[in-house]
Amino acid sequence: MLVADFSCLTLSSLLLGIMTHGITAFNMLSNDNLAVYWGQNSYGDTHPDKTAHWQKTLSYYCMDNVVDIFPIAFLVDSYAEGNLPSIDLANICNSGNANYFPGTELLNCSFLASDIEMCQSAGKAVTISLGGGTGNIQFQSDSQATAYAQTIWNLFLGGKSKTRPFGSAILDGIDMDIEGGSQTGYVSFLTALRKHMDRGKKKYYITAAPQCPFPDEYIGDTLDSVGFDAVYVQFYNNYCDLKHYNNRDDWNFAAWDDWANNVSPNPDIKVYIGAPASSTAGSGYVNSKKITSIIQQTQSNYSSFGGVMLWDISDAYANHRYDIAVKHALTSDEDLVNKRIRDQHLTETRNITQEED
């Protein structure tokens, strides 16, 4: 009965009803931010037959005030054909539904420009994440890395190029999700990129997604030398995952907080709890009740705490809007609880409609 009554609402009125509190600009210095990766269709990878919950285009996830920053995953190879990078956005932009720029392996996903700009106009930040589990972000020298900063600036940020993957959209920064290889050139690359970023009025961000074992093997030295704005520490797929929160020999947010306060070149750097958004998104998943407790205790006890990162948005939506539960834990916003209920009804209604079709 409740689903039937709910289905009488039009989609537009429903979306209007779930908007919360109006638009506020993204603030990296806040301690209640939610970052959620978009681009890899993690749910679709583990549920190939349940297409109703596969990743949607980016704008679909920007119609409420739950997520604050979207790292787009991933730029997977720093140097592919044509000496330009390659990107992979799973079911949204790949060789089957987009074109390559001539002479390169760089996808033309310019149709996403309007999605990105819509999200930014809603007060969200959108960045490009370099790397991933199979990423190849490597430099042979500092000089090569310094030159590559110009490439990233021209392709994704405030520069100009005929081969911009997202067309006219200007992203809000980059994320370094480095899970292998050498750190050669990383400091030079990021230092040069920051110089580009600091020349204009637009605010840009540099973040990283290290593994929770401290120090991180693949980007730890770089973190000590560059003023990152935030680190999305992956407290999953490791011995220090969320399930070991009560074991102080394993759970090590304190080590990251100490690093943030005493080692990082940026005294205002924020440390996020990185978490899988469902039991199939990574080992170490905990339910919404447990992560609420973890979030609120960590938020209260550590000055560097900046929020939560989730992998990824498709899993969060399929898992009863896990992202809303997390945001509610961060903000204690009762409107989000009501929104979660409404969105669950909306999902049920969509599924019924798709089954009828």
mmCIF file of C-alpha atoms in Angstrom:
data_model
loop_
_atom_site.group_PDB
_atom_site.id
_atom_site.type_symbol
_atom_site.label_atom_id
_atom_site.label_comp_id
_atom_site.label_asym_id
_atom_site.label_seq_id
_atom_site.Cartn_x
_atom_site.Cartn_y
_atom_site.Cartn_z
ATOM 1 C CA MET A 1 0.000 0.000 0.000
ATOM 2 C CA LEU A 2 2.781 2.418 0.942
ATOM 3 C CA VAL A 3 4.665 1.723 -2.298
ATOM 4 C CA ALA A 4 1.520 2.158 -4.365
ATOM 5 C CA ASP A 5 0.742 5.533 -2.761
ATOM 6 C CA PHE A 6 4.333 6.646 -3.221
ATOM 7 C CA SER A 7 4.350 5.767 -6.907
ATOM 8 C CA CYS A 8 1.670 8.370 -7.551
ATOM 9 C CA LEU A 9 4.270 11.086 -7.131
ATOM 10 C CA THR A 10 6.056 12.248 -10.245
ATOM 11 C CA LEU A 11 9.802 11.804 -10.354
ATOM 12 C CA SER A 12 10.359 15.558 -10.544
ATOM 13 C CA SER A 13 8.272 16.288 -7.464
ATOM 14 C CA LEU A 14 9.959 13.447 -5.637
ATOM 15 C CA LEU A 15 13.415 14.763 -6.388
ATOM 16 C CA LEU A 16 12.341 18.221 -5.319
ATOM 17 C CA GLY A 17 11.090 16.801 -2.053
ATOM 18 C CA ILE A 18 14.355 15.126 -1.173
ATOM 19 C CA MET A 19 16.514 18.201 -1.603
ATOM 20 C CA THR A 20 17.828 19.251 1.795
ATOM 21 C CA HIS A 21 18.696 22.620 3.267
ATOM 22 C CA GLY A 22 19.646 24.406 0.029
ATOM 23 C CA ILE A 23 23.032 24.622 -1.659
ATOM 24 C CA THR A 24 26.234 25.211 0.271
ATOM 25 C CA ALA A 25 29.715 25.311 -1.219
ATOM 26 C CA PHE A 26 32.083 22.429 -0.549
ATOM 27 C CA ASN A 27 34.400 23.107 2.385
ATOM 28 C CA MET A 28 37.400 20.801 2.773
ATOM 29 C CA LEU A 29 38.067 22.110 6.286
ATOM 30 C CA SER A 30 34.779 20.710 7.561
ATOM 31 C CA ASN A 31 34.754 17.533 9.666
ATOM 32 C CA ASP A 32 31.504 16.127 8.288
ATOM 33 C CA ASN A 33 32.296 15.651 4.597
ATOM 34 C CA LEU A 34 31.396 12.550 2.616
ATOM 35 C CA ALA A 35 33.534 11.578 -0.378
ATOM 36 C CA VAL A 36 32.254 8.765 -2.601
ATOM 37 C CA TYR A 37 34.039 7.344 -5.623
ATOM 38 C CA TRP A 38 32.159 7.249 -8.919
ATOM 39 C CA GLY A 39 33.215 5.686 -12.185
ATOM 40 C CA GLN A 40 33.916 1.993 -11.687
ATOM 41 C CA ASN A 41 30.427 0.506 -11.193
ATOM 42 C CA SER A 42 31.613 -1.664 -8.325
ATOM 43 C CA TYR A 43 28.140 -3.099 -7.754
ATOM 44 C CA GLY A 44 27.815 -4.074 -11.400
ATOM 45 C CA ASP A 45 31.169 -5.823 -11.253
ATOM 46 C CA THR A 46 29.932 -8.174 -8.531
ATOM 47 C CA HIS A 47 26.292 -8.287 -9.674
ATOM 48 C CA PRO A 48 26.458 -8.531 -13.479
ATOM 49 C CA ASP A 49 22.824 -9.617 -13.816
ATOM 50 C CA LYS A 50 21.253 -6.935 -11.591
ATOM 51 C CA THR A 51 21.477 -4.027 -13.979
ATOM 52 C CA ALA A 52 18.835 -1.935 -12.208
ATOM 53 C CA HIS A 53 21.426 -1.022 -9.567
ATOM 54 C CA TRP A 54 24.348 -0.496 -11.912
ATOM 55 C CA GLN A 55 26.139 2.815 -11.847
ATOM 56 C CA LYS A 56 24.206 5.750 -13.306
ATOM 57 C CA THR A 57 25.615 8.937 -14.800
ATOM 58 C CA LEU A 58 27.160 11.324 -12.307
ATOM 59 C CA SER A 59 24.303 13.829 -12.228
ATOM 60 C CA TYR A 60 21.968 11.114 -10.903
ATOM 61 C CA TYR A 61 23.882 11.187 -7.632
ATOM 62 C CA CYS A 62 24.018 14.965 -7.265
ATOM 63 C CA MET A 63 20.337 15.658 -6.688
ATOM 64 C CA ASP A 64 20.623 15.766 -2.908
ATOM 65 C CA ASN A 65 23.041 17.050 -0.279
ATOM 66 C CA VAL A 66 24.408 13.702 0.870
ATOM 67 C CA VAL A 67 27.739 13.399 -0.993
ATOM 68 C CA ASP A 68 30.121 16.359 -0.858
ATOM 69 C CA ILE A 69 32.942 15.300 -3.167
ATOM 70 C CA PHE A 70 33.126 12.805 -6.020
ATOM 71 C CA PRO A 71 36.525 11.469 -7.074
ATOM 72 C CA ILE A 72 36.056 10.122 -10.632
ATOM 73 C CA ALA A 73 37.718 6.726 -10.955
ATOM 74 C CA PHE A 74 40.029 6.249 -12.760
ATOM 75 C CA LEU A 75 42.772 7.675 -14.884
ATOM 76 C CA VAL A 76 44.445 4.292 -15.154
ATOM 77 C CA ASP A 77 47.605 4.862 -17.216
ATOM 78 C CA SER A 78 49.740 7.989 -17.211
ATOM 79 C CA TYR A 79 51.248 7.327 -20.655
ATOM 80 C CA ALA A 80 49.229 5.398 -23.210
ATOM 81 C CA GLU A 81 49.140 5.753 -26.999
ATOM 82 C CA GLY A 82 49.910 9.265 -28.200
ATOM 83 C CA ASN A 83 51.794 9.938 -24.946
ATOM 84 C CA LEU A 84 48.491 10.825 -23.300
ATOM 85 C CA PRO A 85 46.728 9.091 -20.392
ATOM 86 C CA SER A 86 43.924 6.585 -20.630
ATOM 87 C CA ILE A 87 40.795 6.597 -18.496
ATOM 88 C CA ASP A 88 38.214 3.951 -17.653
ATOM 89 C CA LEU A 89 34.700 4.727 -16.410
ATOM 90 C CA ALA A 90 33.242 1.212 -16.662
ATOM 91 C CA ASN A 91 29.688 1.174 -18.036
ATOM 92 C CA ILE A 92 29.418 4.966 -18.407
ATOM 93 C CA CYS A 93 32.277 5.787 -20.758
ATOM 94 C CA ASN A 94 34.286 3.025 -22.404
ATOM 95 C CA SER A 95 35.259 1.845 -25.863
ATOM 96 C CA GLY A 96 31.716 0.624 -26.423
ATOM 97 C CA ASN A 97 29.859 3.866 -25.765
ATOM 98 C CA ALA A 98 32.375 6.646 -26.449
ATOM 99 C CA ASN A 99 35.065 7.577 -28.939
ATOM 100 C CA TYR A 100 38.802 7.821 -28.571
ATOM 101 C CA PHE A 101 40.592 10.995 -29.500
ATOM 102 C CA PRO A 102 42.415 10.207 -32.772
ATOM 103 C CA GLY A 103 45.838 8.648 -32.322
ATOM 104 C CA THR A 104 45.327 8.074 -28.592
ATOM 105 C CA GLU A 105 43.771 5.701 -26.085
ATOM 106 C CA LEU A 106 42.103 8.651 -24.363
ATOM 107 C CA LEU A 107 38.320 8.380 -24.319
ATOM 108 C CA ASN A 108 36.215 11.353 -25.299
ATOM 109 C CA CYS A 109 33.647 11.480 -22.491
ATOM 110 C CA SER A 110 32.690 15.096 -23.139
ATOM 111 C CA PHE A 111 29.007 14.210 -22.768
ATOM 112 C CA LEU A 112 29.731 14.153 -19.028
ATOM 113 C CA ALA A 113 30.559 17.884 -18.960
ATOM 114 C CA SER A 114 26.983 18.839 -18.129
ATOM 115 C CA ASP A 115 26.844 16.217 -15.354
ATOM 116 C CA ILE A 116 30.032 17.525 -13.762
ATOM 117 C CA GLU A 117 28.915 21.138 -14.002
ATOM 118 C CA MET A 118 25.517 20.237 -12.551
ATOM 119 C CA CYS A 119 27.191 18.627 -9.540
ATOM 120 C CA GLN A 120 29.473 21.609 -9.068
ATOM 121 C CA SER A 121 26.529 24.004 -9.243
ATOM 122 C CA ALA A 122 24.958 21.926 -6.465
ATOM 123 C CA GLY A 123 27.929 22.761 -4.247
ATOM 124 C CA LYS A 124 29.886 19.546 -4.749
ATOM 125 C CA ALA A 125 33.511 19.067 -5.718
ATOM 126 C CA VAL A 126 34.433 16.693 -8.556
ATOM 127 C CA THR A 127 38.003 15.474 -8.995
ATOM 128 C CA ILE A 128 39.837 12.931 -11.155
ATOM 129 C CA SER A 129 41.448 9.976 -9.389
ATOM 130 C CA LEU A 130 44.735 8.663 -10.751
ATOM 131 C CA GLY A 131 45.573 5.002 -10.270
ATOM 132 C CA GLY A 132 43.335 2.373 -8.732
ATOM 133 C CA GLY A 133 44.087 -1.269 -8.073
ATOM 134 C CA THR A 134 45.470 -1.842 -11.572
ATOM 135 C CA GLY A 135 46.654 1.695 -12.256
ATOM 136 C CA ASN A 136 49.983 2.532 -13.861
ATOM 137 C CA ILE A 137 50.909 6.039 -12.760
ATOM 138 C CA GLN A 138 54.668 6.080 -13.189
ATOM 139 C CA PHE A 139 57.422 8.583 -14.032
ATOM 140 C CA GLN A 140 61.008 7.965 -15.027
ATOM 141 C CA SER A 141 62.353 11.261 -13.683
ATOM 142 C CA ASP A 142 61.452 14.466 -11.899
ATOM 143 C CA SER A 143 61.613 16.422 -15.150
ATOM 144 C CA GLN A 144 59.131 14.063 -16.825
ATOM 145 C CA ALA A 145 56.825 14.333 -13.816
ATOM 146 C CA THR A 146 57.000 18.135 -13.821
ATOM 147 C CA ALA A 147 56.047 18.201 -17.497
ATOM 148 C CA TYR A 148 53.164 15.814 -16.832
ATOM 149 C CA ALA A 149 51.616 18.313 -14.438
ATOM 150 C CA GLN A 150 51.013 20.536 -17.463
ATOM 151 C CA THR A 151 49.273 17.634 -19.227
ATOM 152 C CA ILE A 152 46.883 17.026 -16.327
ATOM 153 C CA TRP A 153 46.257 20.750 -15.978
ATOM 154 C CA ASN A 154 45.404 21.046 -19.670
ATOM 155 C CA LEU A 155 43.247 17.913 -19.911
ATOM 156 C CA PHE A 156 41.188 18.112 -16.724
ATOM 157 C CA LEU A 157 41.689 21.363 -14.851
ATOM 158 C CA GLY A 158 42.116 25.025 -15.802
ATOM 159 C CA GLY A 159 44.233 24.608 -18.931
ATOM 160 C CA LYS A 160 43.277 24.169 -22.558
ATOM 161 C CA SER A 161 43.543 21.243 -24.932
ATOM 162 C CA LYS A 162 41.776 19.739 -27.943
ATOM 163 C CA THR A 163 41.733 16.414 -26.111
ATOM 164 C CA ARG A 164 39.818 17.203 -22.915
ATOM 165 C CA PRO A 165 38.007 13.997 -21.857
ATOM 166 C CA PHE A 166 35.248 15.950 -20.070
ATOM 167 C CA GLY A 167 34.975 18.780 -22.556
ATOM 168 C CA SER A 168 34.453 22.221 -21.073
ATOM 169 C CA ALA A 169 34.053 20.982 -17.505
ATOM 170 C CA ILE A 170 36.840 22.115 -15.177
ATOM 171 C CA LEU A 171 37.399 19.607 -12.402
ATOM 172 C CA ASP A 172 38.153 20.648 -8.831
ATOM 173 C CA GLY A 173 41.409 18.772 -8.445
ATOM 174 C CA ILE A 174 43.016 15.350 -8.449
ATOM 175 C CA ASP A 175 43.166 12.307 -6.211
ATOM 176 C CA MET A 176 46.152 9.947 -6.001
ATOM 177 C CA ASP A 177 44.920 6.384 -5.464
ATOM 178 C CA ILE A 178 48.308 4.739 -5.842
ATOM 179 C CA GLU A 179 48.411 1.025 -5.042
ATOM 180 C CA GLY A 180 51.669 -0.073 -6.625
ATOM 181 C CA GLY A 181 54.906 0.973 -8.290
ATOM 182 C CA SER A 182 57.516 3.575 -7.480
ATOM 183 C CA GLN A 183 57.049 7.086 -6.083
ATOM 184 C CA THR A 184 59.682 8.520 -8.423
ATOM 185 C CA GLY A 185 58.619 11.972 -9.588
ATOM 186 C CA TYR A 186 55.444 12.218 -7.507
ATOM 187 C CA VAL A 187 56.665 15.155 -5.432
ATOM 188 C CA SER A 188 57.778 17.040 -8.547
ATOM 189 C CA PHE A 189 54.492 16.269 -10.318
ATOM 190 C CA LEU A 190 52.305 17.461 -7.455
ATOM 191 C CA THR A 191 54.461 20.481 -6.665
ATOM 192 C CA ALA A 192 54.268 21.644 -10.280
ATOM 193 C CA LEU A 193 50.545 20.953 -10.410
ATOM 194 C CA ARG A 194 49.956 22.939 -7.228
ATOM 195 C CA LYS A 195 51.716 25.919 -8.795
ATOM 196 C CA HIS A 196 49.219 25.809 -11.657
ATOM 197 C CA MET A 197 46.365 25.546 -9.177
ATOM 198 C CA ASP A 198 47.513 28.506 -7.112
ATOM 199 C CA ARG A 199 47.669 30.936 -10.040
ATOM 200 C CA GLY A 200 43.922 31.438 -10.404
ATOM 201 C CA LYS A 201 40.937 32.263 -8.220
ATOM 202 C CA LYS A 202 39.350 28.825 -8.397
ATOM 203 C CA LYS A 203 39.975 26.525 -5.441
ATOM 204 C CA TYR A 204 41.588 23.199 -6.346
ATOM 205 C CA TYR A 205 42.268 20.164 -4.170
ATOM 206 C CA ILE A 206 44.888 17.423 -4.054
ATOM 207 C CA THR A 207 43.914 14.292 -2.153
ATOM 208 C CA ALA A 208 45.254 10.777 -1.767
ATOM 209 C CA ALA A 209 43.793 7.383 -0.887
ATOM 210 C CA PRO A 210 46.517 5.489 0.984
ATOM 211 C CA GLN A 211 46.059 2.039 2.488
ATOM 212 C CA CYS A 212 45.621 2.068 6.268
ATOM 213 C CA PRO A 213 48.935 0.356 7.202
ATOM 214 C CA PHE A 214 51.166 3.250 8.270
ATOM 215 C CA PRO A 215 53.216 4.516 6.553
ATOM 216 C CA ASP A 216 51.729 3.678 3.178
ATOM 217 C CA GLU A 217 54.171 1.741 1.021
ATOM 218 C CA TYR A 218 53.312 3.360 -2.296
ATOM 219 C CA ILE A 219 52.701 7.029 -1.485
ATOM 220 C CA GLY A 220 53.870 7.504 2.115
ATOM 221 C CA ASP A 221 57.072 9.391 1.255
ATOM 222 C CA THR A 222 55.106 11.701 -1.021
ATOM 223 C CA LEU A 223 52.561 12.401 1.716
ATOM 224 C CA ASP A 224 55.418 13.538 3.957
ATOM 225 C CA SER A 225 56.676 15.999 1.345
ATOM 226 C CA VAL A 226 53.582 17.505 -0.314
ATOM 227 C CA GLY A 227 50.775 19.535 1.236
ATOM 228 C CA PHE A 228 47.780 17.352 0.438
ATOM 229 C CA ASP A 229 44.343 18.691 1.362
ATOM 230 C CA ALA A 230 42.982 15.335 2.552
ATOM 231 C CA VAL A 231 43.776 11.642 2.732
ATOM 232 C CA TYR A 232 41.004 9.089 2.220
ATOM 233 C CA VAL A 233 42.623 6.299 4.234
ATOM 234 C CA GLN A 234 41.402 2.903 3.057
ATOM 235 C CA PHE A 235 40.407 1.161 6.274
ATOM 236 C CA TYR A 236 39.474 -1.953 4.347
ATOM 237 C CA ASN A 237 41.150 -4.876 2.567
ATOM 238 C CA ASN A 238 43.814 -4.774 5.318
ATOM 239 C CA TYR A 239 44.410 -5.953 8.891
ATOM 240 C CA CYS A 240 43.551 -2.405 10.063
ATOM 241 C CA ASP A 241 40.058 -2.482 8.591
ATOM 242 C CA LEU A 242 36.861 -1.308 10.262
ATOM 243 C CA LYS A 243 36.083 -4.727 11.708
ATOM 244 C CA HIS A 244 39.193 -4.363 13.878
ATOM 245 C CA TYR A 245 38.113 -1.022 15.322
ATOM 246 C CA ASN A 246 38.131 -2.348 18.885
ATOM 247 C CA ASN A 247 41.639 -3.789 18.532
ATOM 248 C CA ARG A 248 44.046 -0.930 19.173
ATOM 249 C CA ASP A 249 46.946 -3.004 17.863
ATOM 250 C CA ASP A 250 45.264 -2.995 14.429
ATOM 251 C CA TRP A 251 42.976 0.037 14.166
ATOM 252 C CA ASN A 252 45.405 2.914 13.667
ATOM 253 C CA PHE A 253 43.505 6.135 12.994
ATOM 254 C CA ALA A 254 45.583 7.594 15.855
ATOM 255 C CA ALA A 255 48.769 7.098 13.811
ATOM 256 C CA TRP A 256 47.258 8.953 10.877
ATOM 257 C CA ASP A 257 46.034 11.740 13.156
ATOM 258 C CA ASP A 258 49.510 12.088 14.660
ATOM 259 C CA TRP A 259 51.011 12.234 11.158
ATOM 260 C CA ALA A 260 48.475 14.888 10.126
ATOM 261 C CA ASN A 261 49.248 17.064 13.126
ATOM 262 C CA ASN A 262 53.015 16.633 13.274
ATOM 263 C CA VAL A 263 54.401 15.552 9.889
ATOM 264 C CA SER A 264 52.190 16.652 6.999
ATOM 265 C CA PRO A 265 53.370 19.887 5.319
ATOM 266 C CA ASN A 266 49.736 21.026 5.449
ATOM 267 C CA PRO A 267 48.743 21.590 9.099
ATOM 268 C CA ASP A 268 45.083 21.696 8.047
ATOM 269 C CA ILE A 269 45.056 18.341 6.249
ATOM 270 C CA LYS A 270 41.982 16.210 6.889
ATOM 271 C CA VAL A 271 41.976 12.454 7.457
ATOM 272 C CA TYR A 272 38.951 10.496 6.265
ATOM 273 C CA ILE A 273 37.795 7.037 7.267
ATOM 274 C CA GLY A 274 37.691 5.078 4.007
ATOM 275 C CA ALA A 275 35.090 2.313 4.056
ATOM 276 C CA PRO A 276 33.464 -0.180 1.696
ATOM 277 C CA ALA A 277 29.836 0.760 0.996
ATOM 278 C CA SER A 278 28.634 -2.858 1.050
ATOM 279 C CA SER A 279 29.771 -6.331 1.977
ATOM 280 C CA THR A 280 30.788 -6.977 -1.647
ATOM 281 C CA ALA A 281 32.720 -3.724 -2.084
ATOM 282 C CA GLY A 282 35.674 -4.775 0.049
ATOM 283 C CA SER A 283 36.637 -6.724 3.149
ATOM 284 C CA GLY A 284 36.121 -4.986 6.464
ATOM 285 C CA TYR A 285 32.574 -3.823 5.782
ATOM 286 C CA VAL A 286 30.488 -2.956 8.852
ATOM 287 C CA ASN A 287 26.767 -2.225 8.966
ATOM 288 C CA SER A 288 25.302 1.258 9.327
ATOM 289 C CA LYS A 289 24.862 0.960 13.107
ATOM 290 C CA LYS A 290 28.490 -0.010 13.638
ATOM 291 C CA ILE A 291 29.955 2.606 11.322
ATOM 292 C CA THR A 292 27.793 5.272 12.963
ATOM 293 C CA SER A 293 29.436 4.487 16.294
ATOM 294 C CA ILE A 294 32.917 4.474 14.741
ATOM 295 C CA ILE A 295 32.342 7.764 12.939
ATOM 296 C CA GLN A 296 30.986 9.626 15.923
ATOM 297 C CA GLN A 297 33.717 8.444 18.291
ATOM 298 C CA THR A 298 36.471 9.263 15.794
ATOM 299 C CA GLN A 299 34.949 12.629 14.941
ATOM 300 C CA SER A 300 34.918 13.532 18.643
ATOM 301 C CA ASN A 301 38.410 12.297 19.478
ATOM 302 C CA TYR A 302 40.654 13.418 16.607
ATOM 303 C CA SER A 303 41.221 16.980 15.434
ATOM 304 C CA SER A 304 42.309 15.918 11.932
ATOM 305 C CA PHE A 305 39.094 14.012 11.215
ATOM 306 C CA GLY A 306 37.518 15.292 8.005
ATOM 307 C CA GLY A 307 34.782 12.815 7.193
ATOM 308 C CA VAL A 308 34.252 9.498 5.458
ATOM 309 C CA MET A 309 35.155 8.111 2.053
ATOM 310 C CA LEU A 310 33.082 5.294 0.534
ATOM 311 C CA TRP A 311 33.860 2.832 -2.229
ATOM 312 C CA ASP A 312 31.720 3.216 -4.256
ATOM 313 C CA ILE A 313 28.483 5.053 -5.081
ATOM 314 C CA SER A 314 26.799 2.163 -6.901
ATOM 315 C CA ASP A 315 27.303 -0.120 -3.899
ATOM 316 C CA ALA A 316 26.090 2.561 -1.498
ATOM 317 C CA TYR A 317 22.840 3.077 -3.407
ATOM 318 C CA ALA A 318 22.194 -0.633 -3.773
ATOM 319 C CA ASN A 319 22.879 -1.139 -0.057
ATOM 320 C CA HIS A 320 19.775 0.744 1.127
ATOM 321 C CA ARG A 321 21.476 4.120 0.594
ATOM 322 C CA TYR A 322 24.388 3.392 2.920
ATOM 323 C CA ASP A 323 25.713 6.833 2.020
ATOM 324 C CA ILE A 324 22.758 8.448 3.789
ATOM 325 C CA ALA A 325 23.374 6.452 6.955
ATOM 326 C CA VAL A 326 26.995 7.622 6.908
ATOM 327 C CA LYS A 327 26.102 11.259 6.275
ATOM 328 C CA HIS A 328 23.557 11.131 9.061
ATOM 329 C CA ALA A 329 26.259 9.833 11.417
ATOM 330 C CA LEU A 330 28.482 12.736 10.382
ATOM 331 C CA THR A 331 25.868 15.446 10.766
ATOM 332 C CA SER A 332 23.034 14.037 12.930
ATOM 333 C CA ASP A 333 20.694 15.453 10.294
ATOM 334 C CA GLU A 334 17.196 14.073 10.830
ATOM 335 C CA ASP A 335 16.136 15.199 7.359
ATOM 336 C CA LEU A 336 18.513 12.605 5.946
ATOM 337 C CA VAL A 337 16.788 9.844 7.892
ATOM 338 C CA ASN A 338 13.490 10.826 6.314
ATOM 339 C CA LYS A 339 15.192 11.025 2.941
ATOM 340 C CA ARG A 340 16.556 7.523 3.348
ATOM 341 C CA ILE A 341 13.033 6.207 3.888
ATOM 342 C CA ARG A 342 11.721 8.063 0.841
ATOM 343 C CA ASP A 343 14.595 6.872 -1.349
ATOM 344 C CA GLN A 344 14.020 3.268 -0.313
ATOM 345 C CA HIS A 345 10.428 3.619 -1.441
ATOM 346 C CA LEU A 346 11.580 5.233 -4.684
ATOM 347 C CA THR A 347 13.962 2.341 -5.359
ATOM 348 C CA GLU A 348 11.211 -0.184 -4.701
ATOM 349 C CA THR A 349 8.881 1.694 -7.052
ATOM 350 C CA ARG A 350 11.503 1.807 -9.815
ATOM 351 C CA ASN A 351 12.172 -1.905 -9.466
ATOM 352 C CA ILE A 352 8.457 -2.698 -9.712
ATOM 353 C CA THR A 353 8.130 -0.504 -12.790
ATOM 354 C CA GLN A 354 11.125 -2.162 -14.456
ATOM 355 C CA GLU A 355 9.744 -5.614 -13.708
ATOM 356 C CA GLU A 356 6.390 -4.647 -15.220
ATOM 357 C CA ASP A 357 8.128 -3.321 -18.346
#
